[in-house]
Coordinates of C-alpha atoms in Angstrom, one line a residue:
Chain A
M90 CA 37.7 9.5 20.4
S91 CA 38.8 6.6 22.5
V92 CA 40.9 3.9 20.9
R93 CA 38.6 1.4 22.5
Y94 CA 35.5 2.8 20.8
L95 CA 37.3 2.8 17.5
L96 CA 38.5 -0.7 17.8
G97 CA 35.0 -1.8 18.8
R98 CA 33.6 -0.3 15.7
V99 CA 36.3 -1.8 13.4
G100 CA 35.6 -5.2 15.0
L101 CA 31.9 -4.8 14.4
A102 CA 32.5 -3.9 10.8
L103 CA 34.8 -6.9 10.3
L104 CA 32.3 -9.2 12.0
S105 CA 29.5 -8.0 9.7
L106 CA 31.8 -8.6 6.7
W107 CA 32.5 -12.1 7.8
G108 CA 28.8 -12.7 8.4
V109 CA 28.0 -11.5 4.9
T110 CA 30.5 -13.9 3.4
V111 CA 28.9 -16.7 5.3
L112 CA 25.4 -15.7 4.2
A113 CA 26.4 -15.2 0.5
F114 CA 28.1 -18.6 0.6
V115 CA 25.3 -20.4 2.3
V116 CA 22.5 -18.9 0.1
L117 CA 24.3 -19.8 -3.0
R118 CA 25.7 -23.2 -2.1
V119 CA 23.6 -25.0 0.5
I120 CA 19.9 -24.2 -0.1
P121 CA 19.0 -25.8 -3.4
G122 CA 20.8 -28.6 -5.0
D123 CA 24.0 -28.2 -7.0
P124 CA 25.2 -24.7 -8.1
A125 CA 27.3 -26.3 -10.8
L126 CA 24.1 -27.7 -12.3
L127 CA 22.4 -24.3 -12.0
M128 CA 25.3 -22.7 -13.8
A129 CA 25.8 -25.2 -16.5
P130 CA 24.2 -24.3 -19.8
V131 CA 21.3 -26.5 -21.1
G132 CA 22.6 -29.8 -22.5
A133 CA 26.0 -29.6 -20.8
S134 CA 27.8 -32.9 -20.5
Q135 CA 29.1 -34.5 -17.3
A136 CA 32.6 -33.4 -18.2
D137 CA 31.4 -29.8 -18.6
I138 CA 29.8 -29.9 -15.2
A139 CA 32.9 -31.3 -13.6
E140 CA 34.9 -28.5 -15.1
I141 CA 32.6 -25.9 -13.8
R142 CA 32.8 -27.5 -10.4
A143 CA 36.6 -27.4 -10.5
Q144 CA 36.7 -23.8 -11.8
F145 CA 34.5 -22.5 -9.1
G146 CA 35.9 -24.6 -6.3
L147 CA 32.8 -26.6 -5.8
S148 CA 34.6 -29.8 -5.1
G149 CA 36.0 -31.1 -1.8
P150 CA 34.7 -30.7 1.7
I151 CA 32.4 -27.8 2.4
W152 CA 34.6 -26.0 4.9
L153 CA 37.5 -26.1 2.5
Q154 CA 35.3 -24.7 -0.2
Y155 CA 34.3 -21.9 2.2
V156 CA 37.9 -21.1 3.1
A157 CA 38.9 -21.1 -0.6
W158 CA 35.9 -18.9 -1.4
V159 CA 36.7 -16.4 1.3
W160 CA 40.4 -16.3 0.3
G161 CA 39.3 -15.5 -3.2
T162 CA 36.8 -12.9 -2.0
V163 CA 39.3 -11.1 0.1
R164 CA 41.5 -10.7 -3.0
G165 CA 38.5 -9.6 -5.0
R166 CA 38.5 -12.8 -7.1
F167 CA 35.0 -13.9 -7.8
G168 CA 36.0 -15.5 -11.1
K169 CA 35.0 -14.7 -14.6
S170 CA 31.5 -13.5 -15.3
L171 CA 29.7 -16.3 -17.2
W172 CA 27.6 -13.8 -19.1
L173 CA 30.1 -11.1 -20.0
Q174 CA 33.2 -13.3 -20.1
Q175 CA 35.2 -10.7 -18.1
D176 CA 36.6 -10.6 -14.7
A177 CA 33.5 -10.1 -12.5
I178 CA 35.2 -7.7 -10.1
R179 CA 36.4 -5.5 -13.0
V180 CA 32.9 -5.3 -14.4
I181 CA 31.5 -4.3 -11.0
L182 CA 34.2 -1.7 -10.2
E183 CA 33.7 -0.1 -13.7
R184 CA 30.0 0.4 -12.8
L185 CA 30.4 1.2 -9.1
P186 CA 30.9 5.0 -9.6
A187 CA 27.5 5.2 -11.5
T188 CA 25.7 3.6 -8.6
L189 CA 27.5 5.6 -6.0
E190 CA 26.9 8.9 -7.8
L191 CA 23.2 8.0 -8.0
A192 CA 23.0 7.0 -4.3
L193 CA 24.9 10.0 -3.1
A194 CA 22.8 12.4 -5.2
A195 CA 19.7 10.8 -3.7
L196 CA 21.2 11.0 -0.2
V197 CA 21.9 14.7 -0.6
L198 CA 18.4 15.3 -2.0
A199 CA 16.8 13.3 0.8
V200 CA 18.7 15.0 3.7
A201 CA 18.5 18.6 2.3
G202 CA 14.9 18.2 1.2
G203 CA 13.9 16.5 4.4
I204 CA 15.4 19.2 6.6
L205 CA 13.9 21.9 4.4
V206 CA 10.4 20.5 4.4
G207 CA 10.6 19.7 8.1
V208 CA 11.6 23.3 8.9
L209 CA 8.9 24.8 6.7
S210 CA 6.2 22.5 8.0
V211 CA 7.0 23.6 11.6
L212 CA 7.5 27.3 10.6
W213 CA 4.1 27.3 8.9
R214 CA 2.4 25.0 11.3
R215 CA -1.4 25.0 11.4
T216 CA -1.6 26.1 7.8
W217 CA -2.6 24.1 4.7
F218 CA 1.1 23.7 4.1
E219 CA 1.6 21.6 7.2
S220 CA -1.3 19.3 6.3
A221 CA 0.2 19.0 2.8
T222 CA 3.6 18.0 4.1
L223 CA 2.1 15.4 6.4
G224 CA 0.2 13.9 3.5
V225 CA 3.2 13.8 1.3
G226 CA 5.2 12.4 4.2
T227 CA 2.8 9.4 4.4
L228 CA 2.8 8.9 0.7
G229 CA 6.6 9.2 0.5
L230 CA 7.0 6.6 3.2
S231 CA 4.5 4.1 2.0
I232 CA 5.0 4.0 -1.8
P233 CA 8.0 1.9 -2.9
N234 CA 10.9 3.5 -4.8
F235 CA 10.2 1.8 -8.1
I236 CA 6.6 3.0 -8.2
W237 CA 7.9 6.5 -7.7
G238 CA 10.3 5.9 -10.5
L239 CA 7.5 4.7 -12.9
L240 CA 5.3 7.6 -11.9
F241 CA 8.1 10.1 -12.7
I242 CA 8.7 8.4 -16.0
V243 CA 5.1 8.7 -16.9
F244 CA 4.6 12.3 -15.8
F245 CA 7.9 14.1 -16.3
G246 CA 9.4 11.9 -19.0
A247 CA 6.5 10.8 -21.2
L248 CA 3.7 13.3 -20.7
L249 CA 5.5 16.5 -19.9
R250 CA 8.8 15.6 -21.5
W251 CA 10.8 17.8 -19.1
L252 CA 13.6 15.5 -18.3
P253 CA 15.4 12.5 -19.8
I254 CA 14.4 9.1 -18.4
S255 CA 17.2 6.8 -19.4
G256 CA 20.9 6.7 -19.2
R257 CA 23.4 9.0 -17.5
I258 CA 24.3 11.5 -20.2
A259 CA 23.1 12.4 -23.7
P260 CA 24.9 10.4 -26.4
D261 CA 26.6 13.4 -28.0
F262 CA 28.5 14.1 -24.8
E263 CA 29.8 10.5 -24.3
M264 CA 33.4 10.6 -23.0
A265 CA 36.1 8.4 -21.6
P266 CA 35.7 8.3 -17.9
L267 CA 38.2 10.0 -15.6
T268 CA 36.8 9.3 -12.2
G269 CA 33.6 7.6 -13.3
F270 CA 31.6 10.1 -11.4
L271 CA 30.2 12.1 -14.4
L272 CA 29.3 15.2 -12.4
V273 CA 33.0 15.4 -11.4
D274 CA 34.3 14.4 -14.8
T275 CA 32.3 17.0 -16.7
L276 CA 33.5 19.7 -14.2
L277 CA 37.1 18.6 -14.6
R278 CA 36.7 18.9 -18.4
R279 CA 35.0 22.3 -18.0
D280 CA 32.2 21.2 -20.2
P281 CA 29.0 23.0 -19.0
G282 CA 26.8 21.4 -21.6
A283 CA 27.8 17.9 -20.6
F284 CA 27.4 18.9 -16.9
A285 CA 23.9 20.1 -17.5
S286 CA 23.1 16.9 -19.4
V287 CA 24.4 14.7 -16.5
T288 CA 22.4 16.8 -14.0
A289 CA 19.2 16.5 -16.0
H290 CA 19.7 12.7 -16.3
L291 CA 20.3 12.4 -12.6
I292 CA 17.3 14.3 -11.3
L293 CA 14.4 11.8 -11.9
P294 CA 16.2 8.6 -10.7
A295 CA 17.8 10.4 -7.7
A296 CA 14.4 11.9 -6.8
A297 CA 12.7 8.5 -7.0
L298 CA 15.4 6.9 -4.9
A299 CA 15.3 9.8 -2.4
L300 CA 11.6 10.2 -1.7
P301 CA 11.1 7.5 1.0
L302 CA 14.3 8.6 2.8
L303 CA 13.2 12.2 2.4
A304 CA 10.0 11.4 4.2
V305 CA 11.8 9.7 7.0
V306 CA 14.2 12.6 7.5
F307 CA 11.3 15.0 7.3
R308 CA 9.4 13.3 10.1
A309 CA 12.5 13.1 12.3
V310 CA 13.3 16.7 11.9
R311 CA 9.7 17.8 12.4
S312 CA 9.3 15.7 15.5
D313 CA 12.5 17.1 16.9
L314 CA 11.5 20.7 16.1
L315 CA 8.0 20.4 17.5
T316 CA 9.5 19.3 20.8
A317 CA 12.0 22.2 20.6
V318 CA 9.7 25.1 19.8
N319 CA 8.0 24.7 23.2
E320 CA 11.1 24.4 25.3
E321 CA 11.9 27.1 27.7
Y322 CA 15.0 28.5 26.2
V323 CA 13.3 28.8 22.8
V324 CA 10.3 30.6 24.4
M325 CA 12.9 32.8 26.0
E326 CA 14.5 33.6 22.7
R327 CA 11.1 34.3 21.3
M328 CA 10.5 36.8 24.1
K329 CA 13.8 38.4 23.4
G330 CA 12.4 39.1 20.0
L331 CA 14.2 36.7 17.8
G332 CA 12.3 35.8 14.7
E333 CA 10.6 32.4 14.4
L334 CA 12.5 31.6 11.2
R335 CA 15.8 32.3 12.9
I336 CA 15.0 30.3 16.0
I337 CA 13.8 27.3 14.0
F338 CA 16.7 27.3 11.5
W339 CA 19.3 27.7 14.2
R340 CA 17.7 25.0 16.2
A341 CA 17.1 22.7 13.3
L342 CA 20.6 22.8 11.9
K343 CA 22.1 22.2 15.2
N344 CA 19.9 19.6 16.8
A345 CA 18.5 17.8 13.9
L346 CA 22.0 16.8 12.9
I347 CA 22.6 14.0 15.3
P348 CA 19.3 12.1 14.9
T349 CA 19.5 12.6 11.2
T350 CA 23.0 11.2 11.0
T351 CA 22.1 7.9 12.7
L352 CA 18.9 7.7 10.7
V353 CA 20.7 8.1 7.5
G354 CA 23.2 5.4 8.5
V355 CA 20.3 3.0 9.1
Q356 CA 18.4 4.0 6.0
F357 CA 21.4 4.0 3.6
G358 CA 21.0 0.2 3.2
F359 CA 17.5 0.7 1.9
L360 CA 18.7 3.5 -0.4
I361 CA 21.5 1.3 -1.8
G362 CA 19.0 -1.6 -2.2
G363 CA 16.7 0.7 -4.1
T364 CA 19.3 1.3 -6.8
V365 CA 18.6 -2.2 -8.1
L366 CA 15.2 -1.4 -9.4
I367 CA 15.7 2.3 -10.0
E368 CA 18.7 1.6 -12.3
A369 CA 16.8 -1.1 -14.1
I370 CA 13.8 1.3 -14.7
F371 CA 16.0 4.3 -15.8
S372 CA 18.5 2.2 -17.7
W373 CA 21.2 3.6 -15.4
P374 CA 24.5 1.8 -16.2
G375 CA 25.5 0.9 -12.6
I376 CA 25.6 -2.2 -10.5
G377 CA 21.9 -2.2 -9.9
Q378 CA 21.1 -2.7 -13.5
L379 CA 23.7 -5.4 -13.7
T380 CA 22.1 -7.2 -10.8
L381 CA 18.9 -8.2 -12.5
A382 CA 20.7 -9.3 -15.6
A383 CA 23.1 -11.3 -13.5
F384 CA 20.3 -13.2 -11.9
Q385 CA 18.5 -13.8 -15.2
Y386 CA 21.7 -15.3 -16.6
R387 CA 22.4 -17.2 -13.4
D388 CA 25.8 -15.6 -13.4
F389 CA 26.9 -16.8 -10.0
P390 CA 30.4 -15.3 -10.0
L391 CA 28.9 -11.9 -10.8
I392 CA 26.1 -12.3 -8.3
Q393 CA 28.5 -13.1 -5.5
G394 CA 30.6 -10.1 -6.4
I395 CA 27.6 -7.8 -6.5
V396 CA 26.2 -9.0 -3.1
V397 CA 29.6 -8.6 -1.5
V398 CA 30.2 -5.1 -3.0
Y399 CA 26.8 -3.9 -2.0
A400 CA 27.2 -5.3 1.6
V401 CA 30.7 -3.7 1.9
T402 CA 29.2 -0.4 0.8
V403 CA 26.5 -0.6 3.4
I404 CA 28.9 -1.8 6.2
L405 CA 31.4 0.9 5.4
T406 CA 28.8 3.6 5.4
N407 CA 27.5 2.4 8.8
F408 CA 31.0 2.4 10.1
L409 CA 31.6 6.0 8.9
V410 CA 28.2 7.1 10.3
D411 CA 29.1 5.6 13.7
L412 CA 32.4 7.5 13.7
G413 CA 30.6 10.7 12.7
Y414 CA 28.0 10.1 15.4
A415 CA 30.7 9.7 18.0
F416 CA 32.4 12.9 16.7
L417 CA 29.1 14.9 17.0
N418 CA 28.0 13.4 20.3
P419 CA 30.6 13.2 23.1
K420 CA 28.4 11.0 25.3
V421 CA 28.8 8.1 22.9
R422 CA 32.5 8.5 22.6
Y423 CA 33.2 7.6 26.2
A424 CA 30.3 5.3 26.9
Chain B
M66 CA 12.1 -2.6 2.5
N67 CA 10.0 0.1 1.1
T68 CA 11.5 -0.3 0.0
S69 CA 11.4 1.1 0.5
E70 CA 11.4 -0.2 0.5
G71 CA 10.4 2.2 1.2
G72 CA 12.1 2.1 4.5
S73 CA 9.5 3.0 6.9
A74 CA 10.7 3.2 10.4
P75 CA 8.2 1.5 12.6
L76 CA 9.8 2.8 15.8
P77 CA 7.4 5.1 17.6
T78 CA 8.9 8.6 17.7
P79 CA 10.0 9.6 21.2
P80 CA 7.2 11.2 23.2
P81 CA 7.4 14.9 23.5
E82 CA 8.0 16.0 27.0
G83 CA 5.7 18.7 28.4
C84 CA 4.1 19.7 25.2
A85 CA 2.0 22.4 26.7
G86 CA 1.7 25.8 25.2
K87 CA 0.8 26.3 21.6
A88 CA 0.4 22.7 20.7
S89 CA -2.5 22.0 23.1
A90 CA -4.5 24.9 21.7
R91 CA -6.3 22.4 19.6
T92 CA -9.3 20.9 21.2
D93 CA -9.5 17.3 22.0
A94 CA -12.4 16.9 19.6
S95 CA -10.4 17.9 16.5
L96 CA -7.6 15.7 17.8
L97 CA -9.8 12.7 17.9
K98 CA -11.2 13.4 14.5
R99 CA -7.9 13.5 12.9
R100 CA -6.6 10.3 14.5
N101 CA -9.8 8.6 13.5
A102 CA -9.5 9.8 9.9
K103 CA -6.3 7.8 9.5
L104 CA -7.7 4.8 11.2
V105 CA -11.0 4.9 9.4
G106 CA -9.2 5.3 6.1
G107 CA -6.9 2.4 6.7
V108 CA -9.8 0.1 7.9
V109 CA -12.0 1.0 4.9
I110 CA -9.2 0.3 2.4
G111 CA -8.3 -2.9 4.2
L112 CA -11.9 -4.1 4.2
V113 CA -12.4 -3.3 0.5
L114 CA -9.2 -5.1 -0.3
C115 CA -10.3 -8.2 1.6
L116 CA -13.7 -8.1 0.1
A117 CA -12.2 -7.9 -3.4
A118 CA -9.9 -10.8 -2.7
V119 CA -12.6 -13.0 -1.2
L120 CA -15.3 -12.2 -3.8
A121 CA -13.0 -12.0 -6.9
P122 CA -14.5 -15.1 -8.5
W123 CA -18.0 -13.7 -8.3
L124 CA -17.2 -10.1 -9.0
T125 CA -15.1 -10.5 -12.0
P126 CA -16.8 -10.3 -15.4
H127 CA -14.2 -12.5 -17.1
D128 CA -11.6 -15.2 -16.5
P129 CA -8.5 -13.1 -15.6
N130 CA -6.4 -15.2 -18.0
R131 CA -8.7 -15.4 -20.9
Q132 CA -7.0 -13.9 -23.9
D133 CA -9.0 -12.2 -26.7
L134 CA -6.7 -11.1 -29.4
S135 CA -9.6 -9.4 -31.3
A136 CA -9.9 -6.9 -28.4
I137 CA -6.4 -6.0 -27.3
R138 CA -5.5 -2.7 -25.4
Q139 CA -9.1 -1.5 -25.2
P140 CA -9.5 1.7 -23.3
P141 CA -11.6 2.0 -20.1
V142 CA -15.3 3.0 -20.6
W143 CA -14.7 6.7 -19.7
M144 CA -12.3 6.9 -22.6
G145 CA -14.6 5.3 -25.1
G146 CA -14.2 1.7 -24.2
A147 CA -17.0 -0.9 -24.1
W148 CA -18.9 -1.9 -20.9
D149 CA -17.9 -5.4 -21.6
H150 CA -14.4 -4.5 -20.3
P151 CA -15.1 -1.6 -17.9
L152 CA -11.4 -0.9 -17.3
G153 CA -10.1 -1.9 -20.7
T154 CA -7.9 -4.8 -21.7
D155 CA -4.1 -5.5 -21.9
S156 CA -2.0 -6.3 -24.8
L157 CA -3.3 -9.9 -24.9
G158 CA -6.9 -8.8 -24.6
R159 CA -7.3 -9.9 -21.0
D160 CA -9.9 -8.0 -19.0
L161 CA -8.1 -5.5 -16.7
L162 CA -10.8 -5.3 -14.0
S163 CA -10.8 -9.0 -13.6
R164 CA -7.0 -9.1 -13.4
L165 CA -6.9 -6.3 -10.9
L166 CA -9.5 -8.0 -8.6
W167 CA -7.7 -11.4 -8.8
S168 CA -4.4 -9.7 -8.0
S169 CA -5.8 -8.5 -4.7
R170 CA -5.9 -12.2 -3.7
V171 CA -2.1 -12.4 -4.0
A172 CA -1.7 -9.1 -2.2
V173 CA -3.8 -10.3 0.7
M174 CA -2.2 -13.7 1.0
V175 CA 1.3 -12.2 0.9
A176 CA 0.4 -9.5 3.3
V177 CA -1.1 -11.8 5.9
G178 CA 1.2 -14.8 5.4
A179 CA 4.5 -13.0 5.3
T180 CA 3.6 -10.7 8.2
L181 CA 2.4 -13.6 10.4
C182 CA 5.5 -15.7 9.8
A183 CA 7.9 -12.7 10.2
A184 CA 6.2 -11.9 13.5
V185 CA 6.4 -15.5 14.6
I186 CA 10.1 -15.7 14.0
G187 CA 11.1 -12.2 14.9
T188 CA 9.1 -11.8 18.2
P189 CA 10.7 -14.7 20.1
V190 CA 14.2 -13.5 19.0
G191 CA 13.4 -10.0 20.2
L192 CA 11.9 -11.3 23.5
V193 CA 14.9 -13.6 24.3
S194 CA 17.4 -10.9 23.2
G195 CA 15.8 -8.1 25.2
Y196 CA 15.0 -10.2 28.3
F197 CA 18.3 -12.0 28.8
R198 CA 20.5 -9.1 27.6
G199 CA 24.3 -9.8 27.9
R200 CA 25.9 -12.3 25.6
V201 CA 22.7 -13.7 24.2
D202 CA 21.6 -10.2 23.2
T203 CA 25.0 -9.4 21.7
V204 CA 25.0 -12.6 19.6
L205 CA 21.4 -12.3 18.4
M206 CA 21.7 -8.6 17.6
R207 CA 24.9 -9.1 15.7
V208 CA 23.2 -11.7 13.6
V209 CA 20.4 -9.2 12.9
D210 CA 23.0 -6.5 12.1
V211 CA 24.7 -8.7 9.6
W212 CA 21.4 -9.8 8.1
M213 CA 20.4 -6.2 7.6
S214 CA 23.7 -5.2 6.0
I215 CA 22.6 -6.9 2.9
P216 CA 20.2 -4.6 1.2
A217 CA 16.7 -6.0 1.6
V218 CA 15.7 -5.7 -2.1
L219 CA 18.9 -7.5 -3.1
L220 CA 18.4 -10.3 -0.6
A221 CA 14.8 -10.8 -1.7
I222 CA 15.8 -11.0 -5.3
A223 CA 18.7 -13.3 -4.6
L224 CA 16.4 -15.6 -2.6
M225 CA 13.8 -15.7 -5.3
A226 CA 16.4 -16.4 -7.9
V227 CA 17.6 -19.4 -5.9
L228 CA 14.2 -20.6 -4.8
G229 CA 12.3 -20.1 -8.0
V230 CA 9.0 -18.3 -8.6
G231 CA 5.8 -19.1 -6.7
L232 CA 3.4 -17.6 -4.1
L233 CA 4.8 -19.6 -1.1
K234 CA 8.3 -18.8 -2.1
V235 CA 7.6 -15.1 -2.3
I236 CA 6.2 -15.3 1.2
L237 CA 9.3 -17.2 2.4
A238 CA 11.6 -14.7 0.8
I239 CA 9.8 -11.8 2.4
V240 CA 9.9 -13.5 5.8
L241 CA 13.6 -14.3 5.5
V242 CA 14.3 -10.6 4.8
D243 CA 11.9 -9.0 7.2
W244 CA 11.9 -11.0 10.5
T245 CA 14.8 -8.8 11.6
R246 CA 12.4 -5.8 11.7
F247 CA 10.3 -7.5 14.3
A248 CA 13.3 -8.7 16.3
R249 CA 14.8 -5.3 16.5
V250 CA 11.7 -3.4 17.6
I251 CA 10.5 -6.0 20.0
R252 CA 13.9 -6.2 21.7
G253 CA 13.9 -2.5 22.3
E254 CA 10.5 -2.6 23.8
V255 CA 11.4 -5.6 26.0
L256 CA 14.5 -3.9 27.3
A257 CA 12.3 -1.2 28.7
L258 CA 9.5 -3.5 29.9
R259 CA 11.7 -5.9 31.8
E260 CA 12.6 -3.1 34.3
R261 CA 9.0 -2.4 35.2
E262 CA 7.6 -3.4 38.6
F263 CA 5.2 -6.1 37.4
V264 CA 8.1 -8.0 35.7
E265 CA 10.2 -7.6 38.8
A266 CA 7.3 -8.9 40.9
S267 CA 7.0 -12.0 38.7
R268 CA 10.7 -12.6 39.1
A269 CA 10.4 -12.2 42.8
I270 CA 7.7 -14.8 43.1
G271 CA 10.0 -17.2 41.2
L272 CA 8.5 -17.4 37.7
G273 CA 10.9 -18.7 35.2
P274 CA 12.2 -16.5 32.4
F275 CA 10.2 -18.1 29.6
R276 CA 7.0 -18.0 31.6
I277 CA 7.6 -14.3 32.3
M278 CA 8.1 -13.7 28.6
A279 CA 5.0 -15.6 27.6
E280 CA 2.6 -14.5 30.3
E281 CA 3.9 -11.1 31.4
L282 CA 5.8 -9.6 28.5
L283 CA 4.0 -10.9 25.4
P284 CA 0.5 -9.5 26.3
N285 CA 2.1 -6.1 26.8
L286 CA 3.6 -6.3 23.4
V287 CA 0.4 -6.9 21.6
P288 CA -0.4 -3.2 20.8
L289 CA 3.1 -2.8 19.4
L290 CA 2.8 -6.0 17.4
I291 CA -0.4 -4.9 15.9
V292 CA 1.1 -1.7 14.7
L293 CA 4.2 -3.4 13.4
A294 CA 2.1 -5.9 11.6
S295 CA 0.1 -3.3 9.7
L296 CA 3.2 -1.5 8.6
E297 CA 4.8 -4.8 7.7
M298 CA 1.8 -5.7 5.5
A299 CA 2.4 -2.5 3.5
I300 CA 6.0 -3.5 3.0
A301 CA 5.2 -7.1 2.1
V302 CA 2.7 -6.0 -0.6
G303 CA 5.3 -3.6 -2.0
V304 CA 8.0 -6.3 -2.1
E305 CA 5.7 -8.8 -3.8
A306 CA 4.8 -6.2 -6.4
L307 CA 8.5 -5.5 -6.9
L308 CA 9.4 -9.1 -7.3
S309 CA 6.6 -9.8 -9.7
F310 CA 7.6 -6.7 -11.6
V311 CA 11.0 -8.1 -12.3
G312 CA 9.6 -11.5 -13.1
L313 CA 10.7 -13.1 -9.8
G314 CA 7.4 -13.2 -8.0
V315 CA 4.4 -15.4 -8.3
E316 CA 3.9 -17.8 -11.3
A317 CA 3.2 -16.1 -14.6
A318 CA -0.3 -17.6 -14.7
V319 CA -1.3 -15.9 -11.4
P320 CA -2.3 -12.2 -11.9
S321 CA -0.4 -9.8 -9.7
W322 CA -0.2 -6.0 -9.7
G323 CA 3.6 -6.2 -10.1
S324 CA 3.5 -8.2 -13.3
M325 CA 0.6 -6.2 -14.6
I326 CA 2.6 -3.0 -14.1
A327 CA 5.5 -4.6 -16.0
E328 CA 3.2 -5.7 -18.8
G329 CA 1.5 -2.3 -19.0
R330 CA 4.9 -0.6 -19.2
G331 CA 5.4 -2.4 -22.5
Y332 CA 2.6 -0.6 -24.1
L333 CA 2.6 2.6 -22.1
L334 CA 2.6 4.9 -25.1
V335 CA -0.4 3.1 -26.6
G336 CA -2.4 2.9 -23.5
W337 CA -1.4 4.5 -20.2
W338 CA -4.1 2.7 -18.3
G339 CA -2.4 -0.7 -18.5
M340 CA 0.4 0.4 -16.2
T341 CA -1.4 3.1 -14.3
L342 CA -4.4 1.1 -13.0
P343 CA -2.4 -1.6 -11.2
M344 CA -0.1 1.0 -9.9
L345 CA -3.0 2.9 -8.5
A346 CA -4.4 -0.3 -6.8
L347 CA -1.0 -1.0 -5.3
V348 CA -0.5 2.6 -4.1
V349 CA -4.0 2.7 -2.5
T350 CA -3.3 -0.7 -0.8
V351 CA 0.1 0.2 0.5
V352 CA -1.0 3.7 1.7
G353 CA -4.1 2.0 3.3
F354 CA -2.0 -0.4 5.4
N355 CA 0.3 2.5 6.4
L356 CA -2.7 4.6 7.5
L357 CA -3.9 1.7 9.4
G358 CA -0.6 1.3 11.1
E359 CA -0.2 5.0 11.9
G360 CA -3.8 5.3 13.1
L361 CA -3.4 2.3 15.3
R362 CA -0.1 3.5 16.7
E363 CA -1.6 6.9 17.6
R364 CA -4.6 5.1 19.3
L365 CA -2.8 2.3 21.0
D366 CA 0.3 4.0 22.2
P367 CA -0.7 6.4 25.0
R368 CA 2.7 8.2 24.8
L369 CA 1.7 9.3 21.4
R370 CA -1.7 10.7 22.3
T371 CA -0.4 14.1 23.0
E372 CA 1.8 14.2 19.9
A373 CA -1.2 13.4 17.7
A374 CA -2.6 16.7 19.0
R375 CA -0.3 18.7 16.8

């Protein structure tokens, strides 16, 4: 990988980060009135408001406010959460593993499921199965995450009672976090019961989060495979007597990788955004669940922290995806 | 944002090259039928929705906000309810059918309003970016990149929290989040179009860049814009429902599927219909707009004609 490419990508990521700080700053300061008034509790005196203004650096010229805010953000200082009375960044980092675990589980489900369904729908093309996958693909794409979540809660949680619909782990298995990733924690503690409980709790929210992305991956894989199955060398392989399954699987795993990688990079932002509602619906103790509460309490330090952490996660993922893409596709590396 | 925002990717899939062989075994007739099925489904759902929205005041048996505490959580007729409330009532005794119909007004207004505004902002950005390329393109697309690195749902919720609730504010929030979608796709298309002979010819006879954009490029973008718009309508309806679901959408007095879902969730175990019926309305609407978009794409984009054959 050329140094230039790497530097370019790093520059882009830094630029995006800078842009996000500007956006977060502008959205919260400039659009409506005085944030100090918004933050102040009902019946606050002028002195209280002045104090809030001083505490959050809301006095002085706007550019100085911005510089001070960015300097604080770089050091992870968003101030004290008004609602929880703790350092905002600490609250966020404590909950970050829960959100990442959910998002990663959904990502794995979406990619693995999308590739599998894509392969099967091409392998069994012109059967009822293909039509079914196409229908499900349209549904998966069009229906928003939170509706999937609510549907799952009604069917698998309330009616069938197959899977738990709230929290990350059954209360009897509660434990002090090691890494914060409960799947890893329970494995480290060699506690199969707890591991099973974590997995069961993870399935519904992760599936709800994954479905739209799964549909996108499925379509990409399918379209790529459909082009492939008629190419000359595949026809050649078929004539050599290779089985259809082997041809498609070999082809799929090799060639669907590159488009899927970029796609996942683009779509990861949607996935991360989806955690806000999914966590609220499934009482998942991550940042997403925190977000709605933070807005309800007008907890600006917490909100700023959440927006920045979410954006950093997305930017970092896109950066890694770009690197992965260059690694897989030599053409990009030297372009 | 489909959400997911559902995150539907409006980019047309690349055309398959030389898809002879097995794929074309299907006759053109069955090909046409299937493409039409999507389009017809989408158009029918869209028409029903518009009719419901326009005719809501005449169709509804009750005032959607009239509470009747003597008749709360009544089941639909097929579950033993009374004909007075065909689809039952919610936990304040409000008629569900009336509320569902009135909610379609919000859905239509958000779908049309947000989509039009997002297109009006995003299209010129995409045109300028794709036509001029170079620095202008770099700057504009970086802005779009940065914009998109804040998750759409989060941005929409943040904007609503700052703006306050209300129909126009919902539309504004959706536009501020989704204009990038138009800018991105239009730019890609313009990058390809600007190399075509008819554009070169216009340049050769001395037409200015903005005239070329308005008179030569824009008309060629219409099919793509129509497709993008139908897909965007689905997204806009979904986002409005999401915002109303968390209480950051339209005013509480205005019925909306999102807030109905949230209310119904509160008494889910007593009456499943309170949450399920608005969810069904929302799902049918969103799927309808998507079918419309996909059907139109297959019809309007000649490159995709062959692919539809599969």
